[in-house]
């Protein structure tokens, strides 16, 4: 019975990798993953996908990533995290276009809701810092300055 559980765990860790340098497509276990510095594609059975640049086995450079829950990101990566400029789109249709640091919204950006509202301005470590919330007609409905709400 334990052998079956381990076999299922191993199957869930399998993925397909395609590397431009090697021009091969193969299914392997995650412990065998061997793209160091390259451009390639990684697809896991759980729905995770990444197409882009790699450095030392991590997403690094420009790439496109899809998480198992359906969220996507296209832009810059550093050391396996969203870092630099890019667009993150949630499965519900909301999206953020701007700057990231170590996986967090950080810097100038715009967070757009599917109903047309938008936060425009500066984000720091995932928090709204200096930004205004606009309704779908462009009217300011809320404002934050240095992380504190000043207008509603």
mmCIF file of C-alpha atoms in Angstrom:
data_model
loop_
_atom_site.group_PDB
_atom_site.id
_atom_site.type_symbol
_atom_site.label_atom_id
_atom_site.label_comp_id
_atom_site.label_asym_id
_atom_site.label_seq_id
_atom_site.Cartn_x
_atom_site.Cartn_y
_atom_site.Cartn_z
ATOM 1 C CA UNK A 1 0.000 0.000 0.000
ATOM 2 C CA UNK A 2 2.822 2.465 0.823
ATOM 3 C CA UNK A 3 4.467 1.668 -2.493
ATOM 4 C CA UNK A 4 1.291 2.773 -4.286
ATOM 5 C CA UNK A 5 1.205 6.081 -2.350
ATOM 6 C CA UNK A 6 4.851 6.766 -3.197
ATOM 7 C CA UNK A 7 4.215 5.911 -6.850
ATOM 8 C CA UNK A 8 1.292 8.383 -6.990
ATOM 9 C CA UNK A 9 3.454 11.063 -5.364
ATOM 10 C CA UNK A 10 6.193 10.442 -7.916
ATOM 11 C CA UNK A 11 3.699 10.666 -10.798
ATOM 12 C CA UNK A 12 2.417 14.023 -9.503
ATOM 13 C CA UNK A 13 6.000 15.344 -9.487
ATOM 14 C CA UNK A 14 6.599 14.397 -13.113
ATOM 15 C CA UNK A 15 6.819 17.123 -15.676
ATOM 16 C CA UNK A 16 7.757 17.765 -19.261
ATOM 17 C CA UNK A 17 10.679 19.993 -20.113
ATOM 18 C CA UNK A 18 11.692 21.337 -23.485
ATOM 19 C CA UNK A 19 15.001 23.138 -23.750
ATOM 20 C CA UNK A 20 16.151 25.160 -26.744
ATOM 21 C CA UNK A 21 19.758 24.150 -26.104
ATOM 22 C CA UNK A 22 19.014 20.441 -26.017
ATOM 23 C CA UNK A 23 16.149 20.391 -28.532
ATOM 24 C CA UNK A 24 14.604 17.478 -26.671
ATOM 25 C CA UNK A 25 11.241 16.933 -25.114
ATOM 26 C CA UNK A 26 11.072 14.421 -22.311
ATOM 27 C CA UNK A 27 9.119 13.508 -19.215
ATOM 28 C CA UNK A 28 11.160 13.217 -16.064
ATOM 29 C CA UNK A 29 10.986 13.484 -12.298
ATOM 30 C CA UNK A 30 11.510 16.909 -10.748
ATOM 31 C CA UNK A 31 14.751 15.749 -9.132
ATOM 32 C CA UNK A 32 16.142 15.201 -12.643
ATOM 33 C CA UNK A 33 15.353 18.739 -13.835
ATOM 34 C CA UNK A 34 18.512 20.055 -15.442
ATOM 35 C CA UNK A 35 17.983 23.408 -17.190
ATOM 36 C CA UNK A 36 20.659 25.673 -15.738
ATOM 37 C CA UNK A 37 21.102 28.663 -18.075
ATOM 38 C CA UNK A 38 18.759 28.400 -21.014
ATOM 39 C CA UNK A 39 15.437 29.296 -22.543
ATOM 40 C CA UNK A 40 12.879 26.557 -22.221
ATOM 41 C CA UNK A 41 9.438 25.297 -21.347
ATOM 42 C CA UNK A 42 8.363 23.439 -18.233
ATOM 43 C CA UNK A 43 4.905 21.854 -17.940
ATOM 44 C CA UNK A 44 3.751 19.922 -14.877
ATOM 45 C CA UNK A 45 0.739 17.612 -14.701
ATOM 46 C CA UNK A 46 -0.897 19.864 -12.081
ATOM 47 C CA UNK A 47 -1.301 22.665 -14.665
ATOM 48 C CA UNK A 48 1.822 24.658 -13.836
ATOM 49 C CA UNK A 49 3.507 25.995 -16.992
ATOM 50 C CA UNK A 50 6.506 28.214 -17.593
ATOM 51 C CA UNK A 51 8.007 29.315 -20.871
ATOM 52 C CA UNK A 52 10.999 31.597 -20.687
ATOM 53 C CA UNK A 53 14.498 32.142 -19.448
ATOM 54 C CA UNK A 54 16.153 30.016 -16.764
ATOM 55 C CA UNK A 55 19.185 30.556 -14.567
ATOM 56 C CA UNK A 56 20.405 27.956 -12.081
ATOM 57 C CA UNK A 57 17.149 25.920 -12.297
ATOM 58 C CA UNK A 58 14.942 28.974 -11.576
ATOM 59 C CA UNK A 59 12.809 31.285 -13.684
ATOM 60 C CA UNK A 60 15.115 34.222 -14.381
ATOM 61 C CA UNK A 61 14.744 36.782 -17.180
ATOM 62 C CA UNK A 62 11.628 37.146 -19.305
ATOM 63 C CA UNK A 63 8.898 34.518 -19.162
ATOM 64 C CA UNK A 64 5.261 33.490 -19.117
ATOM 65 C CA UNK A 65 3.926 31.482 -16.174
ATOM 66 C CA UNK A 66 0.601 29.799 -15.430
ATOM 67 C CA UNK A 67 -0.181 28.506 -11.934
ATOM 68 C CA UNK A 68 -2.368 25.435 -11.313
ATOM 69 C CA UNK A 69 -5.267 27.681 -10.203
ATOM 70 C CA UNK A 70 -5.264 29.460 -13.598
ATOM 71 C CA UNK A 71 -3.576 32.739 -12.612
ATOM 72 C CA UNK A 72 -0.992 33.934 -15.142
ATOM 73 C CA UNK A 73 2.002 36.261 -15.268
ATOM 74 C CA UNK A 74 3.973 37.596 -18.180
ATOM 75 C CA UNK A 75 7.082 39.637 -17.566
ATOM 76 C CA UNK A 76 10.368 39.647 -15.743
ATOM 77 C CA UNK A 77 11.547 37.078 -13.210
ATOM 78 C CA UNK A 78 14.545 36.993 -10.923
ATOM 79 C CA UNK A 79 15.629 33.997 -8.898
ATOM 80 C CA UNK A 80 12.286 32.228 -9.431
ATOM 81 C CA UNK A 81 10.046 35.155 -8.439
ATOM 82 C CA UNK A 82 8.133 37.875 -10.276
ATOM 83 C CA UNK A 83 10.620 40.718 -10.227
ATOM 84 C CA UNK A 84 10.715 43.752 -12.519
ATOM 85 C CA UNK A 85 7.974 44.779 -14.922
ATOM 86 C CA UNK A 86 5.076 42.526 -15.812
ATOM 87 C CA UNK A 87 1.371 41.741 -15.831
ATOM 88 C CA UNK A 88 -0.278 39.372 -13.352
ATOM 89 C CA UNK A 89 -3.810 38.246 -14.246
ATOM 90 C CA UNK A 90 -6.057 36.472 -11.751
ATOM 91 C CA UNK A 91 -8.479 33.817 -12.930
ATOM 92 C CA UNK A 92 -11.402 36.140 -12.035
ATOM 93 C CA UNK A 93 -10.229 38.649 -14.678
ATOM 94 C CA UNK A 94 -8.681 41.299 -12.416
ATOM 95 C CA UNK A 95 -5.116 42.191 -13.386
ATOM 96 C CA UNK A 96 -2.123 44.224 -12.270
ATOM 97 C CA UNK A 97 0.352 45.760 -14.696
ATOM 98 C CA UNK A 98 3.450 47.331 -13.217
ATOM 99 C CA UNK A 99 6.487 46.543 -11.141
ATOM 100 C CA UNK A 100 7.170 43.619 -8.829
ATOM 101 C CA UNK A 101 9.884 42.930 -6.276
ATOM 102 C CA UNK A 102 10.465 39.456 -4.829
ATOM 103 C CA UNK A 103 6.987 38.308 -5.872
ATOM 104 C CA UNK A 104 5.118 41.359 -4.506
ATOM 105 C CA UNK A 105 3.501 44.319 -6.261
ATOM 106 C CA UNK A 106 6.129 46.975 -5.607
ATOM 107 C CA UNK A 107 6.588 50.252 -7.500
ATOM 108 C CA UNK A 108 4.414 52.033 -10.057
ATOM 109 C CA UNK A 109 1.472 50.058 -11.338
ATOM 110 C CA UNK A 110 -2.197 49.785 -12.148
ATOM 111 C CA UNK A 111 -4.543 47.233 -10.593
ATOM 112 C CA UNK A 112 -7.646 46.908 -12.788
ATOM 113 C CA UNK A 113 -10.888 45.298 -11.636
ATOM 114 C CA UNK A 114 -13.218 43.591 -14.100
ATOM 115 C CA UNK A 115 -15.918 46.200 -13.317
ATOM 116 C CA UNK A 116 -13.640 48.983 -14.651
ATOM 117 C CA UNK A 117 -12.351 50.425 -11.366
ATOM 118 C CA UNK A 118 -8.579 50.986 -11.195
ATOM 119 C CA UNK A 119 -5.968 51.610 -8.552
ATOM 120 C CA UNK A 120 -3.272 53.743 -10.183
ATOM 121 C CA UNK A 121 -0.045 54.706 -8.453
ATOM 122 C CA UNK A 122 2.618 53.259 -6.192
ATOM 123 C CA UNK A 123 2.497 49.931 -4.367
ATOM 124 C CA UNK A 124 4.924 48.798 -1.667
ATOM 125 C CA UNK A 125 5.267 45.174 -0.598
ATOM 126 C CA UNK A 126 1.760 44.281 -1.872
ATOM 127 C CA UNK A 127 0.172 47.321 -0.161
ATOM 128 C CA UNK A 128 -1.351 50.400 -1.755
ATOM 129 C CA UNK A 129 1.074 53.227 -0.925
ATOM 130 C CA UNK A 130 0.526 56.377 -3.011
ATOM 131 C CA UNK A 131 -2.407 55.654 -5.298
ATOM 132 C CA UNK A 132 -5.880 56.676 -6.348
ATOM 133 C CA UNK A 133 -8.867 54.442 -6.995
ATOM 134 C CA UNK A 134 -10.857 55.523 -10.056
ATOM 135 C CA UNK A 135 -14.338 54.392 -10.983
ATOM 136 C CA UNK A 136 -15.077 53.185 -14.514
ATOM 137 C CA UNK A 137 -15.783 56.801 -15.579
ATOM 138 C CA UNK A 138 -12.422 58.105 -14.318
ATOM 139 C CA UNK A 139 -13.655 59.790 -11.121
ATOM 140 C CA UNK A 140 -11.435 59.486 -8.024
ATOM 141 C CA UNK A 141 -13.323 57.542 -5.339
ATOM 142 C CA UNK A 142 -10.513 56.750 -2.892
ATOM 143 C CA UNK A 143 -6.925 57.807 -2.272
ATOM 144 C CA UNK A 144 -3.967 56.567 -0.246
ATOM 145 C CA UNK A 145 -0.886 58.653 0.649
ATOM 146 C CA UNK A 146 2.075 56.896 2.302
ATOM 147 C CA UNK A 147 -0.115 53.871 2.936
ATOM 148 C CA UNK A 148 -2.876 55.803 4.697
ATOM 149 C CA UNK A 149 -6.375 56.366 3.301
ATOM 150 C CA UNK A 150 -6.904 60.133 2.877
ATOM 151 C CA UNK A 151 -10.050 60.291 0.763
ATOM 152 C CA UNK A 152 -13.129 58.171 0.330
#
